[in-house]
PDB file of C-alpha atoms in Angstrom:
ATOM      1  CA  UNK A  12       8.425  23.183  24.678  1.00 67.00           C
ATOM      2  CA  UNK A  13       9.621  25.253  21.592  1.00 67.00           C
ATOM      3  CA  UNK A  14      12.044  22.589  20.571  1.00 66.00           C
ATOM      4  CA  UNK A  15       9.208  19.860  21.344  1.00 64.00           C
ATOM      5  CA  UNK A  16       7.451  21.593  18.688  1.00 64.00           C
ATOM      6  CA  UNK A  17       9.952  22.185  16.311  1.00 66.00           C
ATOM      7  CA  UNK A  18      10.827  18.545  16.201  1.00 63.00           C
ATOM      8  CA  UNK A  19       7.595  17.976  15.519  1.00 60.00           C
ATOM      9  CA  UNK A  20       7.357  19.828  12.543  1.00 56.00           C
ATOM     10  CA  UNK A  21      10.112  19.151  11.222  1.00 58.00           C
ATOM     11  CA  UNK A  22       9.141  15.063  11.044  1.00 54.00           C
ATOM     12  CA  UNK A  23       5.562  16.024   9.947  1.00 52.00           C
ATOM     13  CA  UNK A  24       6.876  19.052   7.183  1.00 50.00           C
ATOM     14  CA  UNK A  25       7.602  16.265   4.364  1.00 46.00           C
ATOM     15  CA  UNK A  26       4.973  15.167   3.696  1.00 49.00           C
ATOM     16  CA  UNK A  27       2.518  18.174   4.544  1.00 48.00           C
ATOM     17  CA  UNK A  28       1.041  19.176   1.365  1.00 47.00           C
ATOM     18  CA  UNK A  29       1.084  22.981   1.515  1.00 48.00           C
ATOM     19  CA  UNK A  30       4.570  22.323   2.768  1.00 44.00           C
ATOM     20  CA  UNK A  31       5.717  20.976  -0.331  1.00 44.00           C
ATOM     21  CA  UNK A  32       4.046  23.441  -2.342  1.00 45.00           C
ATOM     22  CA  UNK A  33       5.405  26.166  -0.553  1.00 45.00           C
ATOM     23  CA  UNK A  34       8.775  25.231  -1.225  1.00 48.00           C
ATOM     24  CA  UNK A  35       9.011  23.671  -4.643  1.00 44.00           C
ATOM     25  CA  UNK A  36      11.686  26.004  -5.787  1.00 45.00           C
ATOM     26  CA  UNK A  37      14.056  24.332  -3.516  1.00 45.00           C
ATOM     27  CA  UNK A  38      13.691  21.057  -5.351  1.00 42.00           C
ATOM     28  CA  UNK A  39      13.089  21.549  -8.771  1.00 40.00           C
ATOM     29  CA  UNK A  40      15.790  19.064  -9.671  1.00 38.00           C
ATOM     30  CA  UNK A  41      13.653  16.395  -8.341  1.00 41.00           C
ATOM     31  CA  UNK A  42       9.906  17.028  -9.415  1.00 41.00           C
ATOM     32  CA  UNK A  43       8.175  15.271 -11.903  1.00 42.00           C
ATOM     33  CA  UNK A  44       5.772  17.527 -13.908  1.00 47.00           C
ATOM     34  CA  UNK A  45       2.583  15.602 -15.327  1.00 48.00           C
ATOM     35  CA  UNK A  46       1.380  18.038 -18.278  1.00 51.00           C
ATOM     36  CA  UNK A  47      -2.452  16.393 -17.626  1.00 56.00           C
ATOM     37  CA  UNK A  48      -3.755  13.524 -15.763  1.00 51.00           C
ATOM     38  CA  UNK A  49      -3.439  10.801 -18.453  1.00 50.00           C
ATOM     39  CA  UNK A  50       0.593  11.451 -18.397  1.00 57.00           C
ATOM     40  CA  UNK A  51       0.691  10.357 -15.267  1.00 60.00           C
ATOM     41  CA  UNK A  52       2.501   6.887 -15.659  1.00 78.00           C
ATOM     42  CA  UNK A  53       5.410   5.990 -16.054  1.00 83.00           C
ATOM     43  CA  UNK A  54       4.346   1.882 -16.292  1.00 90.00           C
ATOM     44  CA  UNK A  55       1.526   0.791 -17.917  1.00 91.00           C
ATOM     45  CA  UNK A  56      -1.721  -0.040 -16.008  1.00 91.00           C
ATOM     46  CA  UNK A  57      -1.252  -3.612 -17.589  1.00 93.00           C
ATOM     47  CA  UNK A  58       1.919  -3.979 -15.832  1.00 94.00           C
ATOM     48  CA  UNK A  59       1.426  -2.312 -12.689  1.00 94.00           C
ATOM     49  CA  UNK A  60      -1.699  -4.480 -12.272  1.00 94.00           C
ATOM     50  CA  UNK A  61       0.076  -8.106 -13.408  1.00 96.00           C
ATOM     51  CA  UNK A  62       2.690  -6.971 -10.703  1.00 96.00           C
ATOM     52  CA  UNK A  63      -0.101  -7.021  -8.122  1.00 96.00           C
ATOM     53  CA  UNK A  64      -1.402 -10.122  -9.714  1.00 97.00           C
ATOM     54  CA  UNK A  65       1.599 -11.863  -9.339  1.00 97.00           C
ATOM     55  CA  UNK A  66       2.343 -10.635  -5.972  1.00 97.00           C
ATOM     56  CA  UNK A  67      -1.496 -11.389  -4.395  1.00 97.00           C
ATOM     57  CA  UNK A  68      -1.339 -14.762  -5.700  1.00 96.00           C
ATOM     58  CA  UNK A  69       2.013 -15.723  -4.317  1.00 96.00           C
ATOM     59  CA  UNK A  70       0.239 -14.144  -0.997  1.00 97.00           C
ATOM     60  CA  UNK A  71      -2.854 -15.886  -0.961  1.00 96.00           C
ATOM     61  CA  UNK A  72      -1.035 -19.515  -1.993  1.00 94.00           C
ATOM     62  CA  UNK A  73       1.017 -19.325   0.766  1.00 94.00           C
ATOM     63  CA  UNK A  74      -1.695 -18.867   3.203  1.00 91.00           C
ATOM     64  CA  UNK A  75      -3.665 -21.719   1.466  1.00 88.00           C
ATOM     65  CA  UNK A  76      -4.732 -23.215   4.841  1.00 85.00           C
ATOM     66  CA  UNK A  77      -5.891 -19.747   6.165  1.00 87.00           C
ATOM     67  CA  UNK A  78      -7.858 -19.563   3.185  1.00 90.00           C
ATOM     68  CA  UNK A  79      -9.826 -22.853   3.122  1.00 88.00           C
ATOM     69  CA  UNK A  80     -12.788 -21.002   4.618  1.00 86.00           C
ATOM     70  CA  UNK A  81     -13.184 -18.465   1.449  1.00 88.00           C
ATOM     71  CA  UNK A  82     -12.448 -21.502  -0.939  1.00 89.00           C
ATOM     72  CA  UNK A  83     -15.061 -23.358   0.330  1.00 88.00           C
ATOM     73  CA  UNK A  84     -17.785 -20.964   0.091  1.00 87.00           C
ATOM     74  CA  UNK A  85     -16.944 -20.265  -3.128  1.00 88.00           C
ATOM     75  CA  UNK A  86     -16.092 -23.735  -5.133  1.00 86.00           C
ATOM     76  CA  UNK A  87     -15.350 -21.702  -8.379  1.00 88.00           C
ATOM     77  CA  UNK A  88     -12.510 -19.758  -6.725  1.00 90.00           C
ATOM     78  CA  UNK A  89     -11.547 -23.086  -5.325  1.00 87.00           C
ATOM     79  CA  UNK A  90     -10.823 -24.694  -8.843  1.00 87.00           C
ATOM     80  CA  UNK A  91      -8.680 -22.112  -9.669  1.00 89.00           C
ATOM     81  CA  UNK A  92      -5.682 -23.213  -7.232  1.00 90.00           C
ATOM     82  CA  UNK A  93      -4.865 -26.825  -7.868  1.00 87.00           C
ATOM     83  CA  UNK A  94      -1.991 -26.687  -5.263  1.00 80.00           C
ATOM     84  CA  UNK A  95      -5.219 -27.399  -2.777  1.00 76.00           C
ATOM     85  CA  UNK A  96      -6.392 -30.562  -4.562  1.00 66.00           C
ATOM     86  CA  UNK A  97      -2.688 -32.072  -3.963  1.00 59.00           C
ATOM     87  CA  UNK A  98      -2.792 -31.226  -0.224  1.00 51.00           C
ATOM     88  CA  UNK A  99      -6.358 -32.588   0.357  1.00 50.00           C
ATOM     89  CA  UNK A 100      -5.336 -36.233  -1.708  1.00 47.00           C
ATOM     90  CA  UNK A 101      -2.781 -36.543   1.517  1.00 47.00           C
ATOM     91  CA  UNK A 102      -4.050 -38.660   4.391  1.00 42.00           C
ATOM     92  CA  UNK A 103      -3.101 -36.630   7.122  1.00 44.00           C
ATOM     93  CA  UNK A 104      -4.382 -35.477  10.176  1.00 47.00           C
ATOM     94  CA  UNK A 105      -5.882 -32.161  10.541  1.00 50.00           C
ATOM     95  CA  UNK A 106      -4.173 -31.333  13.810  1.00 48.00           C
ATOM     96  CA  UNK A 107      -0.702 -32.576  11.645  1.00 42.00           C
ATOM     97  CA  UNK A 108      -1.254 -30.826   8.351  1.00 44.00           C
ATOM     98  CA  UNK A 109      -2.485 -27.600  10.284  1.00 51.00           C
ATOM     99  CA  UNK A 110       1.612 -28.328  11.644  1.00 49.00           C
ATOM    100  CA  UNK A 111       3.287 -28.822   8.987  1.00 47.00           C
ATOM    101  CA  UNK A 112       1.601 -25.983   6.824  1.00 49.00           C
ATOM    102  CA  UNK A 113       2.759 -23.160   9.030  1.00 49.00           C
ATOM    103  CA  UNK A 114       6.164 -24.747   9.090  1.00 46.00           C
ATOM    104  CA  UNK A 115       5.912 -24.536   5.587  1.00 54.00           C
ATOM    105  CA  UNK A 116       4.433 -21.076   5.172  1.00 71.00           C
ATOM    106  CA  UNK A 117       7.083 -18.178   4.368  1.00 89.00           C
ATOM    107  CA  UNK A 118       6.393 -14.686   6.226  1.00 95.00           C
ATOM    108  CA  UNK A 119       4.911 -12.264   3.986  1.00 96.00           C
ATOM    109  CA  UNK A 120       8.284 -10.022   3.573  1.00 96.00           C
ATOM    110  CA  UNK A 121      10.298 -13.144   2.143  1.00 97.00           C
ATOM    111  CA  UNK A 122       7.120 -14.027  -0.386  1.00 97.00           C
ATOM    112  CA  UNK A 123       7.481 -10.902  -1.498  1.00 96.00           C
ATOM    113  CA  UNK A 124      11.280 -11.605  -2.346  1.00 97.00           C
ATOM    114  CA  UNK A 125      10.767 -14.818  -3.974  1.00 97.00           C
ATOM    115  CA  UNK A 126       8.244 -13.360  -6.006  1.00 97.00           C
ATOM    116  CA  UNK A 127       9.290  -9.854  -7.104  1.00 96.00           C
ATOM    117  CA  UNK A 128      13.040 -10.553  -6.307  1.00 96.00           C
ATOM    118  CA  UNK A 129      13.018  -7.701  -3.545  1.00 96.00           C
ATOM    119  CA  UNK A 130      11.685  -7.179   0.427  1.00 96.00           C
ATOM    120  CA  UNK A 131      11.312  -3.533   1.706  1.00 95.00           C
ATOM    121  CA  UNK A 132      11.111  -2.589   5.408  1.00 94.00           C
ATOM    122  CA  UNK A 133       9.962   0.570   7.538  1.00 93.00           C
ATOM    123  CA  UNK A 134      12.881   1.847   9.914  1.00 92.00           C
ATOM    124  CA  UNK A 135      13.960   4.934  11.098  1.00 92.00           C
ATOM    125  CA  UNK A 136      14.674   7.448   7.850  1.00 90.00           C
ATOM    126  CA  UNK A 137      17.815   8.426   6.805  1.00 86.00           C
ATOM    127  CA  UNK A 138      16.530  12.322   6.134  1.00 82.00           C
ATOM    128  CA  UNK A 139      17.118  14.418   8.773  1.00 78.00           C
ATOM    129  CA  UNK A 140      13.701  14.350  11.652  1.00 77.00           C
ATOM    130  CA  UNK A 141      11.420  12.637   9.099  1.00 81.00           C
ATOM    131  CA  UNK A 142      10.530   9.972  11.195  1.00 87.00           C
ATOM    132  CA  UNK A 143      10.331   6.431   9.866  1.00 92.00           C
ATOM    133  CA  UNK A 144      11.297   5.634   6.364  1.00 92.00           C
ATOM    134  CA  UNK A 145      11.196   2.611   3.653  1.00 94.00           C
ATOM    135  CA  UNK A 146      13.885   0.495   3.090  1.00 94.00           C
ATOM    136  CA  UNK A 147      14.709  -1.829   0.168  1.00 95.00           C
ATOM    137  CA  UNK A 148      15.724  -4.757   2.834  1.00 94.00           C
ATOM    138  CA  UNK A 149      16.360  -7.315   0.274  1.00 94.00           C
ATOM    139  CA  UNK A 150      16.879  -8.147  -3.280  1.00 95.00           C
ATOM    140  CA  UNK A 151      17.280  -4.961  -6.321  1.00 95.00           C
ATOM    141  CA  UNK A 152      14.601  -3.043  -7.549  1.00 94.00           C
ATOM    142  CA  UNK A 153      13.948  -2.651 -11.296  1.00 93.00           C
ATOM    143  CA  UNK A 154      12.979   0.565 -12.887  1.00 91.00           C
ATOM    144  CA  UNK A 155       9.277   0.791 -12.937  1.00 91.00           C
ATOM    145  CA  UNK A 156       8.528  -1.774 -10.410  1.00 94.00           C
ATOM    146  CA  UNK A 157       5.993  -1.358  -8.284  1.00 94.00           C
ATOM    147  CA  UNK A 158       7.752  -1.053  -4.607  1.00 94.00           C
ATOM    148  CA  UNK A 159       4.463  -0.333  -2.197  1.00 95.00           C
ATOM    149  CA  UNK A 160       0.822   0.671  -2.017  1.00 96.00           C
ATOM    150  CA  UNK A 161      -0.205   3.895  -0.395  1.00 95.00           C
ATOM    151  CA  UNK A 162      -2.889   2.553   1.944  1.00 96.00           C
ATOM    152  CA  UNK A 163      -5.845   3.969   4.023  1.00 96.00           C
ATOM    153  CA  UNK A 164      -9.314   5.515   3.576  1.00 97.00           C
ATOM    154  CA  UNK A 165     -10.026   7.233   0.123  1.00 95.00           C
ATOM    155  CA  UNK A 166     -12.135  10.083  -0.197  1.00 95.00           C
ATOM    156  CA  UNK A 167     -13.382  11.820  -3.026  1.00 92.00           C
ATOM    157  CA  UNK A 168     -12.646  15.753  -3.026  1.00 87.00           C
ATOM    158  CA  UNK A 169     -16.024  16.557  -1.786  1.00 90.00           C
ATOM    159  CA  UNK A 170     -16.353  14.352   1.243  1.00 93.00           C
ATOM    160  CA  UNK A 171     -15.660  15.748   4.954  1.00 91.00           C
ATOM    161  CA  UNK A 172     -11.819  14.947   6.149  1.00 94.00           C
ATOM    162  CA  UNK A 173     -11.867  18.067   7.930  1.00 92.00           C
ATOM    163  CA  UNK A 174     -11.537  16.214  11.332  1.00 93.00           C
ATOM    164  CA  UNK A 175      -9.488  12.885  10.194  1.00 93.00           C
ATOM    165  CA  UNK A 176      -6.717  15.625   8.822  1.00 92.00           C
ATOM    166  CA  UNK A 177      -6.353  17.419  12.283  1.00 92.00           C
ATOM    167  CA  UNK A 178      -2.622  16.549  13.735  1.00 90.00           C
ATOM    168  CA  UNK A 179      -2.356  13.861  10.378  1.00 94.00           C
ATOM    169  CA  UNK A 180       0.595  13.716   8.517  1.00 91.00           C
ATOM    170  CA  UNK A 181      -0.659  10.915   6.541  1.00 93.00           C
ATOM    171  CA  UNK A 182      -2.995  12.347   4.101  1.00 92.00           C
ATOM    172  CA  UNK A 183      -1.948  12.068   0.866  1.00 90.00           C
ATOM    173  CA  UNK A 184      -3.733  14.752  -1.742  1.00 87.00           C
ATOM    174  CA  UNK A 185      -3.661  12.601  -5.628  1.00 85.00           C
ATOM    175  CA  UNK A 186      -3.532  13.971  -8.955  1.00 80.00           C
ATOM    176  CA  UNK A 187      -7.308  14.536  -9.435  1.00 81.00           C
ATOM    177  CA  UNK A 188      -8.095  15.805  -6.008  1.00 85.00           C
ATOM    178  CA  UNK A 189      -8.614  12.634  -4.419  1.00 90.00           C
ATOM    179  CA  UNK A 190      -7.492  12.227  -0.250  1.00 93.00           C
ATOM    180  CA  UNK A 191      -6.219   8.749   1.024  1.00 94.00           C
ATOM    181  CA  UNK A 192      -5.830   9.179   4.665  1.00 96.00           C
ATOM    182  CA  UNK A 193      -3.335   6.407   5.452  1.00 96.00           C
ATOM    183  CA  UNK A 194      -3.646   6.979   9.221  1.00 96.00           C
ATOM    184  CA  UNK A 195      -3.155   3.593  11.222  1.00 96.00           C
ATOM    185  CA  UNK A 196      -4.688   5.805  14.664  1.00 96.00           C
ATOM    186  CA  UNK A 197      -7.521   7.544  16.107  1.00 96.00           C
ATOM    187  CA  UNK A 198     -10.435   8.417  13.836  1.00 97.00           C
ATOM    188  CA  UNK A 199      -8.713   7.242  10.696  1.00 97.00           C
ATOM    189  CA  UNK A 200      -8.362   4.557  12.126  1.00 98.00           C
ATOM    190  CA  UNK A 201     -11.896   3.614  13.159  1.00 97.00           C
ATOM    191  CA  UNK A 202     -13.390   5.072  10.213  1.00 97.00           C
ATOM    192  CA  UNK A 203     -11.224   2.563   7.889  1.00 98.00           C
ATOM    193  CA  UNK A 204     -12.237  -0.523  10.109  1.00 97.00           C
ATOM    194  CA  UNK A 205     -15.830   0.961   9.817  1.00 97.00           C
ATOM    195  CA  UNK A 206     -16.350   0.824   6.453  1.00 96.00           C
ATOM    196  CA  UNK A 207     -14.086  -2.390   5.725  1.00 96.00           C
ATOM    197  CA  UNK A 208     -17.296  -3.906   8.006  1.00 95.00           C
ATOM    198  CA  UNK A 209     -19.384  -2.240   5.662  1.00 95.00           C
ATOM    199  CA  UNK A 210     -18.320  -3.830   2.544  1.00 93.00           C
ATOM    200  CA  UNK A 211     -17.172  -7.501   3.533  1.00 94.00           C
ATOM    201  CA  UNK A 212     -19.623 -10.087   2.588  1.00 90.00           C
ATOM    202  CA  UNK A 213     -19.549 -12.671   4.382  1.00 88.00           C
ATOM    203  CA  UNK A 214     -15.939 -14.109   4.394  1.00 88.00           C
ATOM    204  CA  UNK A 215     -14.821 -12.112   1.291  1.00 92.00           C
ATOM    205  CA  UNK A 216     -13.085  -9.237   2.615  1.00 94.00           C
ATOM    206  CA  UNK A 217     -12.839  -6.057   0.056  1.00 93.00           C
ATOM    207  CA  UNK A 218     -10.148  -5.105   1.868  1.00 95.00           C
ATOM    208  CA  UNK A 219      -6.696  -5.246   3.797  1.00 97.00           C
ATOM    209  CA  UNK A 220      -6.997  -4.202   7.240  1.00 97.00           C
ATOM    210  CA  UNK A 221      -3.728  -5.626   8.714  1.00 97.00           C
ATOM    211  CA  UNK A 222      -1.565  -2.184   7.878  1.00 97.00           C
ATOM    212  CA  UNK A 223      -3.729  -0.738  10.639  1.00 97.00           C
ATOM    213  CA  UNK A 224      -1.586  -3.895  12.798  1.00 95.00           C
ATOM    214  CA  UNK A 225       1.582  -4.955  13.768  1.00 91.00           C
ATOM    215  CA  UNK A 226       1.067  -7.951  11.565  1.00 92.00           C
ATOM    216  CA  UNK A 227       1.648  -7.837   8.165  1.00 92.00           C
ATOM    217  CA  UNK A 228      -0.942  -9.237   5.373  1.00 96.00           C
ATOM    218  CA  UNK A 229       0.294  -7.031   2.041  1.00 97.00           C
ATOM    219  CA  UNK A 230       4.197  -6.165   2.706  1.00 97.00           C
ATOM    220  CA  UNK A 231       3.968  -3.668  -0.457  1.00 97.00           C
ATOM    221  CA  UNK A 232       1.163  -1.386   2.182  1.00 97.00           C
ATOM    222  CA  UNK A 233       3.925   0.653   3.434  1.00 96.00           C
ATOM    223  CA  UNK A 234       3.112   3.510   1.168  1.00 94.00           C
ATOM    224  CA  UNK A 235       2.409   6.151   3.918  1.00 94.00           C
ATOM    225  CA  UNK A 236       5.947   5.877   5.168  1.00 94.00           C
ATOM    226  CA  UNK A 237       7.749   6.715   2.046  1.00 92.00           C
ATOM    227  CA  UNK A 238       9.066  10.261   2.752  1.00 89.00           C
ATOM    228  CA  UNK A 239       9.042  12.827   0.347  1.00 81.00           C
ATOM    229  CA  UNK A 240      12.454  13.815  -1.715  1.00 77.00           C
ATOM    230  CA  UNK A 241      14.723  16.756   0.121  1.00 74.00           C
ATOM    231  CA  UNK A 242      17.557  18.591  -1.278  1.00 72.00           C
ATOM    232  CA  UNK A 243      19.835  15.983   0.074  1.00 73.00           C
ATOM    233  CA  UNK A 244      18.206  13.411  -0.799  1.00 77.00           C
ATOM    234  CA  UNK A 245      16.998  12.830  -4.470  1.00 81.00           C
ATOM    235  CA  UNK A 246      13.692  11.174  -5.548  1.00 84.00           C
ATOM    236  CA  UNK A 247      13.620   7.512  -6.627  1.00 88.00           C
ATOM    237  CA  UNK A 248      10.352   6.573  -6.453  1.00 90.00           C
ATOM    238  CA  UNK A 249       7.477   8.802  -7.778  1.00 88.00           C
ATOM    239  CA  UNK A 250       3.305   8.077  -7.484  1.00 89.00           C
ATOM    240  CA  UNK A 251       1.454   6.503  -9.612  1.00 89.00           C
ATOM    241  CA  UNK A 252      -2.697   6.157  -9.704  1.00 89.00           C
ATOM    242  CA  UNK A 253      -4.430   2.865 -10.956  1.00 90.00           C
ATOM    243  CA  UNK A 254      -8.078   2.288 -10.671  1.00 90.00           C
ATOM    244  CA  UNK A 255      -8.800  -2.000  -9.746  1.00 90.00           C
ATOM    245  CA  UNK A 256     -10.797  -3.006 -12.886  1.00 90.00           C
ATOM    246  CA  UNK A 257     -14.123  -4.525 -11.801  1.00 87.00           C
ATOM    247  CA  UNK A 258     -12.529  -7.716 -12.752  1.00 91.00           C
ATOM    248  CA  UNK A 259      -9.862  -8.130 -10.482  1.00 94.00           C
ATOM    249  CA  UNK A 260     -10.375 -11.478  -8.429  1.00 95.00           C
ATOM    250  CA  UNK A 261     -12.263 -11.234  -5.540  1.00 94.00           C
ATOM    251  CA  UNK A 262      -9.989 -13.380  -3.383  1.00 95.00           C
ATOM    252  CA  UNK A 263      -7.426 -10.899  -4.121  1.00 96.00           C
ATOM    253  CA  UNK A 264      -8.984  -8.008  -2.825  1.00 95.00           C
ATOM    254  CA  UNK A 265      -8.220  -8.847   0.839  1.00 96.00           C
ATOM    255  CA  UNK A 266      -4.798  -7.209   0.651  1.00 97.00           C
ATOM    256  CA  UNK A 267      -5.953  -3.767  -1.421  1.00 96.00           C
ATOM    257  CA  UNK A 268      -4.995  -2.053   1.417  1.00 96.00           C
ATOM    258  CA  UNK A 269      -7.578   0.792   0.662  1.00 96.00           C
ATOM    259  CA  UNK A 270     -10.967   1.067   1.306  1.00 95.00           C
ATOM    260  CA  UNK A 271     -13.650   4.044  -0.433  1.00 95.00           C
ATOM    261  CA  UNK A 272     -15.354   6.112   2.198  1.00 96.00           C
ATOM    262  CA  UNK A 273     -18.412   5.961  -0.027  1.00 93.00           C
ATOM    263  CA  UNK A 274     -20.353   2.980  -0.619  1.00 85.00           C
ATOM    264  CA  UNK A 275     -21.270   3.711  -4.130  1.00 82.00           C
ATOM    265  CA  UNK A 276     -17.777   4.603  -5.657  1.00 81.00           C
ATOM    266  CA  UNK A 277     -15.094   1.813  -6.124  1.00 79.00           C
ATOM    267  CA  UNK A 278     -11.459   3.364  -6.640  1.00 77.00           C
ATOM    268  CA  UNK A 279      -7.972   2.203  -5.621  1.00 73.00           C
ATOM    269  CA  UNK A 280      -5.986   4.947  -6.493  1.00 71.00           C
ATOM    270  CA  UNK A 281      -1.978   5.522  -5.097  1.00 83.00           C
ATOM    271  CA  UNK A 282       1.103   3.333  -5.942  1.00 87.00           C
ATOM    272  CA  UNK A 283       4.780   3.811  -5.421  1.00 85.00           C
ATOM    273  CA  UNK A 284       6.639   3.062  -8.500  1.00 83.00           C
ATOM    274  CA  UNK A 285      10.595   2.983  -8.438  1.00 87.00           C
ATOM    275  CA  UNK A 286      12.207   5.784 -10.934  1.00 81.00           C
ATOM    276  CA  UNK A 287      15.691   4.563 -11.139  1.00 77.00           C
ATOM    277  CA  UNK A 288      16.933   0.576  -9.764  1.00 80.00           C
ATOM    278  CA  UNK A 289      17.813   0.523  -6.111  1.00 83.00           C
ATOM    279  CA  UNK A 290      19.266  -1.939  -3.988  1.00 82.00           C
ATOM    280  CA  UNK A 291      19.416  -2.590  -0.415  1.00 79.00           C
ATOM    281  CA  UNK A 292      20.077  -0.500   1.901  1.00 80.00           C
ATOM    282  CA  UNK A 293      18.594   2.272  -0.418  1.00 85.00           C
ATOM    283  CA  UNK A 294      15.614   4.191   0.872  1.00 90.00           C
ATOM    284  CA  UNK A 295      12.762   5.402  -0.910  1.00 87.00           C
ATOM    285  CA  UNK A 296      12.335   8.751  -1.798  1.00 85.00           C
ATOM    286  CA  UNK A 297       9.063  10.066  -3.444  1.00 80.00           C
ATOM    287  CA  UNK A 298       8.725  12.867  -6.246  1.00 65.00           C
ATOM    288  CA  UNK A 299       6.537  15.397  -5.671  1.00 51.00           C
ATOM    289  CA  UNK A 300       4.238  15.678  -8.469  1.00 49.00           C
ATOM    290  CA  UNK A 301       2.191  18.950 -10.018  1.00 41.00           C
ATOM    291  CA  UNK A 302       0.497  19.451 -12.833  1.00 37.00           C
TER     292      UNK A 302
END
């Protein structure tokens, strides 16, 4: 039983926040110290969010045929994507084109690659009884790329978590104060699908809900699983926080894999940005910030 437990802790310990606190002397050779809030960045918000730009749209392309419902509720998102207008001028038969448009469509993981010129996977992690880890699968990483999104239910520092956090290694504490839960079970998990009901009108969806899945919608919503740096192993990835600007497209926002616990506040807040370039089979090690 004792060794039950101490297994236990010692895959939950990294990324338990008093945890880290506790022992920051250990890795001082590895933290990142952000003097005040607005220092926290080590891309700029401009080219964090045209990575995600990039990214969604490859995404959401790709899908096209998925996304025929959306496009034709909304004619002005519609005119944006020309590739559609060159499908629909074919003479084909539904049943056919339906066919030959999932031959055609790549898996998420290798639009990814084409687009950002890297893939990253979850498997077992290379530290010592941490669980499962990220991979870089495919392709190099650049310095200051954007390598995944931390997903999962965001609360502000007053809201109750108090039950969500029992037994949850998965809560992630940001720079201001702010909680994501990035729990794919239980409670977290029901309270995420709960309020992604909440917000979706009609068939816009204001969030990614396919992390809480086996399938994959956003391969970059991975961000729970990034273990944090250990003497042995040295941090290569730090955090990053970037708030969606109201005008982010609205087709896009189906693979934000967050979602605000509060109706009335709108915040995306946790990325994973790479610190130094990393290749496969590299995996990703997060700084531990403080302030």
């Amino acid at each position: 039983m004792l060794g039950g437990l101490r297994r236990r802790w010692e895959a939950y310990k990294y990324r338990f926040v008093p945890w880290i606190a506790l022992n920051l002397r250990h890795k001082r050779r590895t933290l990142r110290f952000v003097p005040e809030e607005s220092k926290d960045k080590i891309a700029s918000d401009e080219n964090v969010l045209q990575t995600l730009l990039t990214a969604f749209r490859s995404l959401f392309v790709n899908d096209l045929n998925r996304q025929m419902c959306l496009l034709n509720v909304i004619p002005e998102i519609k005119s944006k994507y020309p590739e559609i207008y060159s499908v629909q001028s074919k003479t084909i038969p539904k049943a056919v084109y339906n066919d030959q448009e999932r031959q055609k469509a790549l898996n998420p993981e290798e639009v990814l690659f084409s687009t950002l010129g890297f893939s990253i996977i979850r498997q077992p992690s290379s530290l010592e009884s941490a669980g499962i880890g990220v991979f870089v699968a495919k392709g190099f990483v650049p310095e200051g790329t954007v390598v995944s999104m931390y997903p999962g239910t965001i609360y502000e520092n007053h809201e109750p978590i108090f039950f969500q956090s029992i037994g949850n290694p998965f809560i992630f504490r940001c720079i201001d104060g702010v909680l994501i839960d990035g729990n794919n079970r239980g409670i977290s998990k029901a309270i995420y699908r709960s309020c992604s009901k909440r917000d979706q009108i009609g068939p816009l969806k204001m969030c990614d809900v396919f992390w809480l899945t086996t399938a994959i919608q956003n391969p970059l919503a991975v961000g729970q699983y990034v273990n944090n740096c250990s003497s042995e192993k040295e941090a290569n990835v730090c955090y990053q926080e970037l708030n969606i600007p109201k005008c982010f497209p609205v087709e896009f926002k189906q693979y934000l894999p967050n979602i605000n616990f509060s109706h009335e506040i709108e915040r995306y807040n946790c990325l994973l940005l790479s610190k130094s370039g990393c290749a496969k089979p590299h995996e990703m090690n997060g700084v531990t910030e403080t302030m």
